[in-house]
C-alpha positions as YAML, in Angstrom:
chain: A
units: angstrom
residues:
- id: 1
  name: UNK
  ca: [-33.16, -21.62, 3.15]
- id: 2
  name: UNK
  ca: [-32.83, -18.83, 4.82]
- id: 3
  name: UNK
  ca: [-34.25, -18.05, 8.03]
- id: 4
  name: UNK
  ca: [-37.36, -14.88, 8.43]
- id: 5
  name: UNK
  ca: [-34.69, -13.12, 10.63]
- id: 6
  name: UNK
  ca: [-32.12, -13.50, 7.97]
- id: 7
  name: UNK
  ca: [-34.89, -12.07, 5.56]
- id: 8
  name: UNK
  ca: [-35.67, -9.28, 7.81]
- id: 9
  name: UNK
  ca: [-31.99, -8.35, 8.20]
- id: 10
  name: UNK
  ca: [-31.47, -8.42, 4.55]
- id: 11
  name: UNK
  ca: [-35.04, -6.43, 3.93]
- id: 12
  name: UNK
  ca: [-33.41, -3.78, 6.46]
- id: 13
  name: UNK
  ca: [-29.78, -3.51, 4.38]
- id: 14
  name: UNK
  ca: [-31.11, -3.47, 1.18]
- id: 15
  name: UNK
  ca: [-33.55, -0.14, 2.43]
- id: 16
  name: UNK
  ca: [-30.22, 1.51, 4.05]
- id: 17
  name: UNK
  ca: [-28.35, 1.48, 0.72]
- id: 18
  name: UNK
  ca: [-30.80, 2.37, -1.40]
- id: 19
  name: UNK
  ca: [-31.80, 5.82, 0.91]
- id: 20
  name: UNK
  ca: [-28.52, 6.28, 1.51]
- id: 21
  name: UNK
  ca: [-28.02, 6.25, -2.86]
- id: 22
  name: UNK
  ca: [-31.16, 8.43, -2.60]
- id: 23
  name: UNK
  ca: [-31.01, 11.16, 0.13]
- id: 24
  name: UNK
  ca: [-27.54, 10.32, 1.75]
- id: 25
  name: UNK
  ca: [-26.40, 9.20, 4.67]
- id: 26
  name: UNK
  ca: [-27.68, 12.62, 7.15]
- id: 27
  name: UNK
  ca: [-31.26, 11.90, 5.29]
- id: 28
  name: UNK
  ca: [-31.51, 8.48, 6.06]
- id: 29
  name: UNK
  ca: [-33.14, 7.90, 9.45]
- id: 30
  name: UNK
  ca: [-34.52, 4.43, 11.02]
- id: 31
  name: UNK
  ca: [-38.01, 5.48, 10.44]
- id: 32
  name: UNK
  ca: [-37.25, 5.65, 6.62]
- id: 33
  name: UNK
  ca: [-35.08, 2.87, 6.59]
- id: 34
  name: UNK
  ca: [-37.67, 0.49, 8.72]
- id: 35
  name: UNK
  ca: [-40.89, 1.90, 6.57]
- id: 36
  name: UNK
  ca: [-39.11, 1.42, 3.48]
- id: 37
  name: UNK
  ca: [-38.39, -2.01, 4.71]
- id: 38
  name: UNK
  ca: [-41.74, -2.63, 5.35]
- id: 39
  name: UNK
  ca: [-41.07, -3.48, 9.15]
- id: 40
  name: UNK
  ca: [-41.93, -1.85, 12.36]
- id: 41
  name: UNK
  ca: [-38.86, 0.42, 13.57]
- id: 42
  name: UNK
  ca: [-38.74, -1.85, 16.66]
- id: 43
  name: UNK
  ca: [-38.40, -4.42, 14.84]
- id: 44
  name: UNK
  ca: [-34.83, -3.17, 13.17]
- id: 45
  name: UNK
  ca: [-33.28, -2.26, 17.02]
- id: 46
  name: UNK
  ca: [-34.28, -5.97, 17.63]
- id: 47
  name: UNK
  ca: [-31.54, -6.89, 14.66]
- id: 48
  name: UNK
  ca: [-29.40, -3.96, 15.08]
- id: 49
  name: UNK
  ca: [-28.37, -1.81, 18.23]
- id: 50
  name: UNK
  ca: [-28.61, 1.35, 16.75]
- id: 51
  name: UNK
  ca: [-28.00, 3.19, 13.33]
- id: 52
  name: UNK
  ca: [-24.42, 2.80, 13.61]
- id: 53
  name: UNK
  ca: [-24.54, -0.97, 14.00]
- id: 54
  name: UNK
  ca: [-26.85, -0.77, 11.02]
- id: 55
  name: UNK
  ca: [-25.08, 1.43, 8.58]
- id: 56
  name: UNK
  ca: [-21.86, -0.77, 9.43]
- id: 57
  name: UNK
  ca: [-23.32, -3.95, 8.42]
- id: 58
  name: UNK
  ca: [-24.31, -2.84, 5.13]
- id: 59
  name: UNK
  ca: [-20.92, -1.23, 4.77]
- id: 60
  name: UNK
  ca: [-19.66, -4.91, 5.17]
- id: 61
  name: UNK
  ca: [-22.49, -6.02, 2.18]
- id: 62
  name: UNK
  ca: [-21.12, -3.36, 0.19]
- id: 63
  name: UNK
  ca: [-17.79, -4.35, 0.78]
- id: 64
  name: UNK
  ca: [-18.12, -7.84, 0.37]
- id: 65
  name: UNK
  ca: [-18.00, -7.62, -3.59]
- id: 66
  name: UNK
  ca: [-15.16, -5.79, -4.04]
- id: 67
  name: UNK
  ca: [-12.98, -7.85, -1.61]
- id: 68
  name: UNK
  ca: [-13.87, -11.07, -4.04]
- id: 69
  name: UNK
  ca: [-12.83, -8.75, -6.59]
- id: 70
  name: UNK
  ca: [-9.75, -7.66, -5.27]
- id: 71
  name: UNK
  ca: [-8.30, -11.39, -4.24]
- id: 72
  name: UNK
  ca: [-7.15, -12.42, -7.62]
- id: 73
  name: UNK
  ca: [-5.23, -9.00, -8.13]
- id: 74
  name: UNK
  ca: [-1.82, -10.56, -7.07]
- id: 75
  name: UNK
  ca: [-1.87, -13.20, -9.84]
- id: 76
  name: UNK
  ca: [-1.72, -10.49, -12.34]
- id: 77
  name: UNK
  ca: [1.61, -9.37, -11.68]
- id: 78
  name: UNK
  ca: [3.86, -10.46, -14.73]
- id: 79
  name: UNK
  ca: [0.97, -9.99, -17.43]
- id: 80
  name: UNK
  ca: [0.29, -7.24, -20.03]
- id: 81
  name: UNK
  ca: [1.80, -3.81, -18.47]
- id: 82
  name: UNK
  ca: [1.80, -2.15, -14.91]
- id: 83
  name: UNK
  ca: [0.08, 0.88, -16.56]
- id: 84
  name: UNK
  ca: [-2.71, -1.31, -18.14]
- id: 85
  name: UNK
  ca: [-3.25, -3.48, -14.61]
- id: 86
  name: UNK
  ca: [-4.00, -0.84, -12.46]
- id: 87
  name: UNK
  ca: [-6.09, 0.97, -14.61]
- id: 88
  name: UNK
  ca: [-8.16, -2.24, -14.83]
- id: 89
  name: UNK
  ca: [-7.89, -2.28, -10.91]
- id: 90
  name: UNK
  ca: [-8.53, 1.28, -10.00]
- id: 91
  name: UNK
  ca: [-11.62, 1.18, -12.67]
- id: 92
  name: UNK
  ca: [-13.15, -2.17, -11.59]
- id: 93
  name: UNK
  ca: [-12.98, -0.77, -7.74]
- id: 94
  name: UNK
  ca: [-14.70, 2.51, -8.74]
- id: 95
  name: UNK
  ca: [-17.22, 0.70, -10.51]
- id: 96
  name: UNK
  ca: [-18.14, -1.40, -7.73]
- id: 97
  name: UNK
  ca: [-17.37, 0.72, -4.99]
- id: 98
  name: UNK
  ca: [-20.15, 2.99, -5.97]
- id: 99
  name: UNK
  ca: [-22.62, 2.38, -3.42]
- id: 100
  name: UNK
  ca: [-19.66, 2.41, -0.64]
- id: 101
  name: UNK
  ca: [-18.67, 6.17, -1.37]
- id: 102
  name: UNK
  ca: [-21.56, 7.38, 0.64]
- id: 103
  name: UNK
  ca: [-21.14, 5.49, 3.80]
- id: 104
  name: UNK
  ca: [-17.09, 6.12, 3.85]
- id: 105
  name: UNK
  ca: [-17.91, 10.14, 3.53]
- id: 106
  name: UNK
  ca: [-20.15, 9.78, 6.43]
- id: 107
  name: UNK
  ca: [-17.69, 7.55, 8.43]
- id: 108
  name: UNK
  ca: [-15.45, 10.07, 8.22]
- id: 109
  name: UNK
  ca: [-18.05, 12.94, 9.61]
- id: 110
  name: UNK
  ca: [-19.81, 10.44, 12.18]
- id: 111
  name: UNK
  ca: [-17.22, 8.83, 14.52]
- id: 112
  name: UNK
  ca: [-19.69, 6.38, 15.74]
- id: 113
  name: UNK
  ca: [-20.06, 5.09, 12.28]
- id: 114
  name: UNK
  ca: [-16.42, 4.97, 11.87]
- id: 115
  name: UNK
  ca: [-15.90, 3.22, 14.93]
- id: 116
  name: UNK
  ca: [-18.77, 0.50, 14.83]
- id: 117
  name: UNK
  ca: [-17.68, -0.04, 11.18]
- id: 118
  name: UNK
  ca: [-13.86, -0.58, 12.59]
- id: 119
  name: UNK
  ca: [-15.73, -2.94, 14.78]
- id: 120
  name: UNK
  ca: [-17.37, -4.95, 12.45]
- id: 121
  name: UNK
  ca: [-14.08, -5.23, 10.11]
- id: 122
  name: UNK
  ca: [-12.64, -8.54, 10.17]
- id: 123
  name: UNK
  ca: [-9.17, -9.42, 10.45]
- id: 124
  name: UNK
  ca: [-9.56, -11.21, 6.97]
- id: 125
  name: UNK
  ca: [-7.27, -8.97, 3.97]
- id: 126
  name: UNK
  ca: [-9.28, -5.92, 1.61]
- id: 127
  name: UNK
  ca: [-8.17, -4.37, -1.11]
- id: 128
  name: UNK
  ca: [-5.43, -2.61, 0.12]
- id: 129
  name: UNK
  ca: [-3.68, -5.51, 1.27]
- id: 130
  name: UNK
  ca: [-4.08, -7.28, -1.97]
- id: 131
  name: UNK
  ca: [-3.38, -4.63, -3.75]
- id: 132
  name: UNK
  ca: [0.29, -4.31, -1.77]
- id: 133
  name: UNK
  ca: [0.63, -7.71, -2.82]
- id: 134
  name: UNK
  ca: [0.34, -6.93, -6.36]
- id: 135
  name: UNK
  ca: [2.48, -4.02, -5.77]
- id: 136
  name: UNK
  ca: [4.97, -6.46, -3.87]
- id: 137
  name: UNK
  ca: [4.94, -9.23, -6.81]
- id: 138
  name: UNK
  ca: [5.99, -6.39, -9.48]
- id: 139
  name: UNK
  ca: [8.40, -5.60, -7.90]
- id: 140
  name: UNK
  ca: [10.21, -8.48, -7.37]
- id: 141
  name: UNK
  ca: [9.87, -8.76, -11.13]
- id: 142
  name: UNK
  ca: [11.42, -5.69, -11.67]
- id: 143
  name: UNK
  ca: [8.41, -3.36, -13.14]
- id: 144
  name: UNK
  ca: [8.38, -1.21, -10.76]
- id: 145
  name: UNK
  ca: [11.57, 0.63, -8.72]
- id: 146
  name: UNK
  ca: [12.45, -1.38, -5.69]
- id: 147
  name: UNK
  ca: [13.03, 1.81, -3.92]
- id: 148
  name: UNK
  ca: [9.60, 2.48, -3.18]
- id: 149
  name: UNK
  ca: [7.40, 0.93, -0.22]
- id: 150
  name: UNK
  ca: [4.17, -1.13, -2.12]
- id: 151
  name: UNK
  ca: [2.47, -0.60, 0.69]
- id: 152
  name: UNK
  ca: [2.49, 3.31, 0.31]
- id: 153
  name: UNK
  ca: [2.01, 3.05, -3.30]
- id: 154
  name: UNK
  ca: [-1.23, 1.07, -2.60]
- id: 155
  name: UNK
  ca: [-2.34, 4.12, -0.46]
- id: 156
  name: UNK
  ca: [-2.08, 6.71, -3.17]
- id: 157
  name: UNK
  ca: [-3.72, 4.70, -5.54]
- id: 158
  name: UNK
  ca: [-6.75, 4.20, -3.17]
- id: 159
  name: UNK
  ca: [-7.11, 7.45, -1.62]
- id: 160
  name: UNK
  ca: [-6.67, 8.62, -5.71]
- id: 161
  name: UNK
  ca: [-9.94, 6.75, -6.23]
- id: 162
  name: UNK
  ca: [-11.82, 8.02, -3.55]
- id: 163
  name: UNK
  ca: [-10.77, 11.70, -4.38]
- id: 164
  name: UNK
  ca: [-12.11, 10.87, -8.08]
- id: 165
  name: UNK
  ca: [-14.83, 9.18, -6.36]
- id: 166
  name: UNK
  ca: [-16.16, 12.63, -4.96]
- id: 167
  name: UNK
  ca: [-15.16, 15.85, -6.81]
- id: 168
  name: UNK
  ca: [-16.63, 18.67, -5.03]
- id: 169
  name: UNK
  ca: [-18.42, 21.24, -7.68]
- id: 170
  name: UNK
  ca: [-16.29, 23.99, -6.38]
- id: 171
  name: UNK
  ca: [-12.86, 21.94, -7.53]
- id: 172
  name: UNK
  ca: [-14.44, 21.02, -10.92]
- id: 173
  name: UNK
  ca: [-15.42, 24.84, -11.20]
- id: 174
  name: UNK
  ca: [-11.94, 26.23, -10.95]
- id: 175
  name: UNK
  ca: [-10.95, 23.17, -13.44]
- id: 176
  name: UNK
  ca: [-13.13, 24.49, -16.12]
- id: 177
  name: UNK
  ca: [-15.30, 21.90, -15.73]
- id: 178
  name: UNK
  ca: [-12.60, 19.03, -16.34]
- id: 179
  name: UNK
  ca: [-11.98, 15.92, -13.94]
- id: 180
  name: UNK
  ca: [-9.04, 13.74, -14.74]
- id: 181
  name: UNK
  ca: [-10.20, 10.10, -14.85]
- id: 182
  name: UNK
  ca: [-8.10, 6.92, -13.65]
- id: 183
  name: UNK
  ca: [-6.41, 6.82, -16.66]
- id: 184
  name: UNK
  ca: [-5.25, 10.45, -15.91]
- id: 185
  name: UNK
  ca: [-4.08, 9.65, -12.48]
- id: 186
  name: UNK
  ca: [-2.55, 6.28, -13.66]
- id: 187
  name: UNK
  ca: [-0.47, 7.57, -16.25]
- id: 188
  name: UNK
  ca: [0.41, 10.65, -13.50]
- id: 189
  name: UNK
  ca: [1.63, 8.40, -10.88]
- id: 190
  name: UNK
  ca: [3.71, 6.44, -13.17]
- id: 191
  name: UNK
  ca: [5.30, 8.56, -15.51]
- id: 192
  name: UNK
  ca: [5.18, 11.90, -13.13]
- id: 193
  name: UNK
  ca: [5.03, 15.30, -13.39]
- id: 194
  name: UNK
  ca: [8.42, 16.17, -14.22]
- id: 195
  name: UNK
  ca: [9.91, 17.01, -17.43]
- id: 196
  name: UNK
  ca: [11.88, 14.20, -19.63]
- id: 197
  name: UNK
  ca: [15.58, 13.90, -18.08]
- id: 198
  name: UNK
  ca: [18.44, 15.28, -20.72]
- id: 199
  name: UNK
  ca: [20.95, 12.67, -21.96]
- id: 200
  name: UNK
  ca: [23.31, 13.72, -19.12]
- id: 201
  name: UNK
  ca: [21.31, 13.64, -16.62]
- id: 202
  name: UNK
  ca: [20.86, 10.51, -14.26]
- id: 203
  name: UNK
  ca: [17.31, 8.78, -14.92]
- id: 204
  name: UNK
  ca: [15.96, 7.25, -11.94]
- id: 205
  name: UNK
  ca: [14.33, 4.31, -12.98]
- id: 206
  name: UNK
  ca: [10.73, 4.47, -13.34]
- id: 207
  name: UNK
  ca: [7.75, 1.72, -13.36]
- id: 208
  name: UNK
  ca: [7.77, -0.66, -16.52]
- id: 209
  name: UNK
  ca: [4.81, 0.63, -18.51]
- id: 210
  name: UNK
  ca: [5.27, -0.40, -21.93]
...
């Protein structure tokens, strides 16, 4: 059972990342976060040292989810197609990295955010790491060119969902309105941008996505 601080602390998270979904992170103050938690505002510095430590503990809740997610990625490698895997991935992530978005926009504008939240990180491995070691298994199977660093390729992926994550009006203006999806930036990263290569020309080889 857990115990009434426990409770508390969980009350106090639950308020942070729903007024942070609400008003964003800037709008979200202790006052709000403590009334809508139906405590005194003392009563959260007595579980928290200040916002920061706050706002970095639910970061860790929010996190939590997709990390569990994320574990079994590496066993995939082998099955159905490259293509088809990390679509899967990058849209399961998305979907349950909503509520995260927020708080890593404001960790990069608050540095005391970012750096309690560094803080609270374990040593344990995220996403990124797991998804290297996805990247890492394909390519010992041969799907994907052994040229290129998985660990770099993880990167693009990731910092390709948190762009899609947060289109800014002005970039969806000059796109008429369009926003390539992860299926877009999927079949982008692994076929590329460049033409089709003549008969005479030399192919490099490119990720198995059949």
């Amino acid at each position: 059972m857990a115990s009434r601080g426990d409770a508390t602390r969980d009350r106090l998270l639950d308020a942070t990342i729903q007024l942070v979904r609400d008003v964003g992170y800037a709008q979200t103050t202790t006052r709000a976060i403590a009334q809508a938690a139906g405590v005194a505002e003392g009563t959260l510095y007595r579980h928290y040292p200040d916002k920061a430590g706050l706002f970095a503990a639910a970061v860790g809740r929010q996190s939590a989810p997709v990390t569990a997610w994320a574990r079994d990625l590496p066993a995939r490698a082998g099955a159905g197609t490259v293509a088809g895997n990390l679509t899967d991935c990058l849209t399961r992530l998305a979907t349950l990295r909503t509520d995260i978005v927020p708080f890593e926009l404001a960790m990069l504008t608050d540095p005391d955010l970012g750096r309690a939240a560094a803080a609270a990180r374990t040593a344990e491995p995220g996403p990124p790491e797991f998804l290297t070691q996805y990247l890492q298994a394909e390519q010992h199977l041969g799907r994907i060119r052994a040229d290129l660093d998985p660990a770099k390729i993880a990167v693009v992926l990731l910092a390709t969902l948190f762009g899609l994550a947060v289109p800014s009006q002005r970039t969806t203006d000059a796109l008429g309105g369009s926003w390539p999806d992860i299926t877009d930036a999927v079949h982008i990263l692994i076929d590329g941008i460049g033409t089709p290569a003549r008969p005479d020309d030399t192919a490099r080889p490119a990720a198995d996505h059949r």
